[in-house]
C-alpha atoms as a PDB file:
ATOM      1  CA  MET A   1     -59.106  46.095 -36.589  1.00  0.00           C
ATOM      2  CA  ASN A   2     -55.876  47.253 -37.955  1.00  0.00           C
ATOM      3  CA  SER A   3     -52.961  45.136 -38.458  1.00  0.00           C
ATOM      4  CA  TRP A   4     -49.168  45.904 -37.588  1.00  0.00           C
ATOM      5  CA  GLN A   5     -46.104  43.646 -38.688  1.00  0.00           C
ATOM      6  CA  VAL A   6     -43.984  43.111 -35.522  1.00  0.00           C
ATOM      7  CA  GLN A   7     -41.043  45.081 -36.980  1.00  0.00           C
ATOM      8  CA  ASP A   8     -43.397  48.233 -37.526  1.00  0.00           C
ATOM      9  CA  ALA A   9     -45.029  47.758 -34.209  1.00  0.00           C
ATOM     10  CA  LYS A  10     -41.652  47.804 -32.500  1.00  0.00           C
ATOM     11  CA  ALA A  11     -40.199  50.778 -34.332  1.00  0.00           C
ATOM     12  CA  ARG A  12     -43.399  52.976 -34.013  1.00  0.00           C
ATOM     13  CA  PHE A  13     -44.774  51.647 -30.582  1.00  0.00           C
ATOM     14  CA  SER A  14     -45.942  55.076 -29.693  1.00  0.00           C
ATOM     15  CA  GLU A  15     -48.037  55.368 -32.799  1.00  0.00           C
ATOM     16  CA  LEU A  16     -49.363  51.812 -32.119  1.00  0.00           C
ATOM     17  CA  LEU A  17     -50.394  52.802 -28.575  1.00  0.00           C
ATOM     18  CA  ASP A  18     -51.988  55.911 -29.805  1.00  0.00           C
ATOM     19  CA  ALA A  19     -54.000  54.042 -32.571  1.00  0.00           C
ATOM     20  CA  THR A  20     -55.102  51.537 -29.777  1.00  0.00           C
ATOM     21  CA  ILE A  21     -56.432  54.246 -27.502  1.00  0.00           C
ATOM     22  CA  LYS A  22     -58.216  56.188 -30.487  1.00  0.00           C
ATOM     23  CA  LYS A  23     -59.432  53.220 -32.722  1.00  0.00           C
ATOM     24  CA  GLY A  24     -59.529  50.255 -30.496  1.00  0.00           C
ATOM     25  CA  PRO A  25     -57.681  46.692 -30.619  1.00  0.00           C
ATOM     26  CA  GLN A  26     -54.606  46.470 -32.843  1.00  0.00           C
ATOM     27  CA  VAL A  27     -53.291  43.047 -34.117  1.00  0.00           C
ATOM     28  CA  VAL A  28     -49.629  42.521 -34.439  1.00  0.00           C
ATOM     29  CA  THR A  29     -48.452  39.973 -36.884  1.00  0.00           C
ATOM     30  CA  ARG A  30     -45.350  37.845 -37.166  1.00  0.00           C
ATOM     31  CA  ARG A  31     -44.422  36.548 -40.764  1.00  0.00           C
ATOM     32  CA  GLY A  32     -48.010  37.056 -41.874  1.00  0.00           C
ATOM     33  CA  ILE A  33     -49.554  35.233 -38.787  1.00  0.00           C
ATOM     34  CA  GLU A  34     -51.743  37.106 -36.321  1.00  0.00           C
ATOM     35  CA  THR A  35     -49.785  36.616 -33.079  1.00  0.00           C
ATOM     36  CA  ALA A  36     -50.848  39.283 -30.586  1.00  0.00           C
ATOM     37  CA  VAL A  37     -53.467  41.887 -29.967  1.00  0.00           C
ATOM     38  CA  LEU A  38     -52.972  45.325 -28.138  1.00  0.00           C
ATOM     39  CA  VAL A  39     -56.446  46.451 -26.449  1.00  0.00           C
ATOM     40  CA  PRO A  40     -57.102  49.738 -24.603  1.00  0.00           C
ATOM     41  CA  ILE A  41     -57.117  49.114 -20.690  1.00  0.00           C
ATOM     42  CA  GLU A  42     -60.900  49.702 -20.337  1.00  0.00           C
ATOM     43  CA  GLU A  43     -61.561  46.858 -22.726  1.00  0.00           C
ATOM     44  CA  TRP A  44     -59.058  44.498 -20.949  1.00  0.00           C
ATOM     45  CA  ASN A  45     -60.704  45.364 -17.572  1.00  0.00           C
ATOM     46  CA  ARG A  46     -64.290  44.726 -19.079  1.00  0.00           C
ATOM     47  CA  LEU A  47     -63.020  41.301 -20.643  1.00  0.00           C
ATOM     48  CA  GLN A  48     -61.462  40.458 -17.223  1.00  0.00           C
ATOM     49  CA  ARG A  49     -64.565  41.191 -15.331  1.00  0.00           C
ATOM     50  CA  ALA A  50     -66.789  39.215 -17.938  1.00  0.00           C
ATOM     51  CA  ALA A  51     -64.321  36.041 -17.617  1.00  0.00           C
ATOM     52  CA  ARG A  52     -65.485  33.197 -15.664  1.00  0.00           C
ATOM     53  CA  PRO A  53     -63.555  32.754 -12.463  1.00  0.00           C
ATOM     54  CA  SER A  54     -60.888  29.839 -12.312  1.00  0.00           C
ATOM     55  CA  LEU A  55     -61.331  26.751 -10.355  1.00  0.00           C
ATOM     56  CA  LYS A  56     -58.554  28.185  -7.855  1.00  0.00           C
ATOM     57  CA  ALA A  57     -60.597  31.279  -7.334  1.00  0.00           C
ATOM     58  CA  LEU A  58     -63.656  29.441  -6.620  1.00  0.00           C
ATOM     59  CA  LEU A  59     -61.882  27.056  -4.065  1.00  0.00           C
ATOM     60  CA  LEU A  60     -60.266  29.954  -2.271  1.00  0.00           C
ATOM     61  CA  ALA A  61     -63.307  32.196  -2.201  1.00  0.00           C
ATOM     62  CA  PRO A  62     -64.622  33.045   1.370  1.00  0.00           C
ATOM     63  CA  ASP A  63     -68.107  31.424   0.365  1.00  0.00           C
ATOM     64  CA  ALA A  64     -66.536  28.382  -1.271  1.00  0.00           C
ATOM     65  CA  ARG A  65     -68.855  25.420  -1.341  1.00  0.00           C
ATOM     66  CA  SER A  66     -66.842  22.187  -1.043  1.00  0.00           C
ATOM     67  CA  GLU A  67     -69.278  20.257   0.968  1.00  0.00           C
ATOM     68  CA  ASN A  68     -70.980  18.468  -2.097  1.00  0.00           C
ATOM     69  CA  LEU A  69     -67.667  17.660  -3.711  1.00  0.00           C
ATOM     70  CA  ILE A  70     -67.403  14.262  -1.976  1.00  0.00           C
ATOM     71  CA  LEU A  71     -70.223  11.910  -2.210  1.00  0.00           C
ATOM     72  CA  ASP A  72     -71.494   9.944   0.762  1.00  0.00           C
ATOM     73  CA  ARG A  73     -70.214   6.258   0.445  1.00  0.00           C
ATOM     74  CA  ARG A  74     -73.470   5.005   1.289  1.00  0.00           C
ATOM     75  CA  LYS A  75     -75.130   6.430  -1.677  1.00  0.00           C
ATOM     76  CA  LEU A  76     -72.576   4.797  -4.093  1.00  0.00           C
ATOM     77  CA  ARG A  77     -73.727   1.714  -5.940  1.00  0.00           C
ATOM     78  CA  ARG A  78     -71.546  -1.178  -6.591  1.00  0.00           C
ATOM     79  CA  ARG A  79     -71.224  -2.666 -10.025  1.00  0.00           C
ATOM     80  CA  HIS A  80     -72.263  -6.315 -10.116  1.00  0.00           C
ATOM     81  CA  VAL A  81     -69.731  -8.656 -11.533  1.00  0.00           C
ATOM     82  CA  LEU A  82     -71.058 -10.945 -14.215  1.00  0.00           C
ATOM     83  CA  GLU A  83     -70.156 -14.624 -13.782  1.00  0.00           C
ATOM     84  CA  LEU A  84     -69.166 -16.589 -16.862  1.00  0.00           C
ATOM     85  CA  LYS A  85     -70.550 -20.020 -17.148  1.00  0.00           C
END
C-alpha cells in the first residue's frame, strides 16, 4: 500500500485517484501519522456487504424479531435478601 503526505495528495489528487484504481488502497498521512485510506469503489462495496448490520438496521428490518427481547416476568427470579443477625 502506497503512502501519500496530505499536501501531496491534495496537489496531485488525480494521480492519487489513478493509483488507487490501478494499484489498490492508498494511505494518506498527516504529520507522519496514517490518517485516511482511499480505496477503489469495488473494494468499498465489498467491505460494506461484508460488514455486520447495525442494531438500527436489524430492528427496522421487515423480518425483525423483537418478541424475545423482553422476558416474561414469571420467569424472573428474585434475589433473596440475607438477614444479618
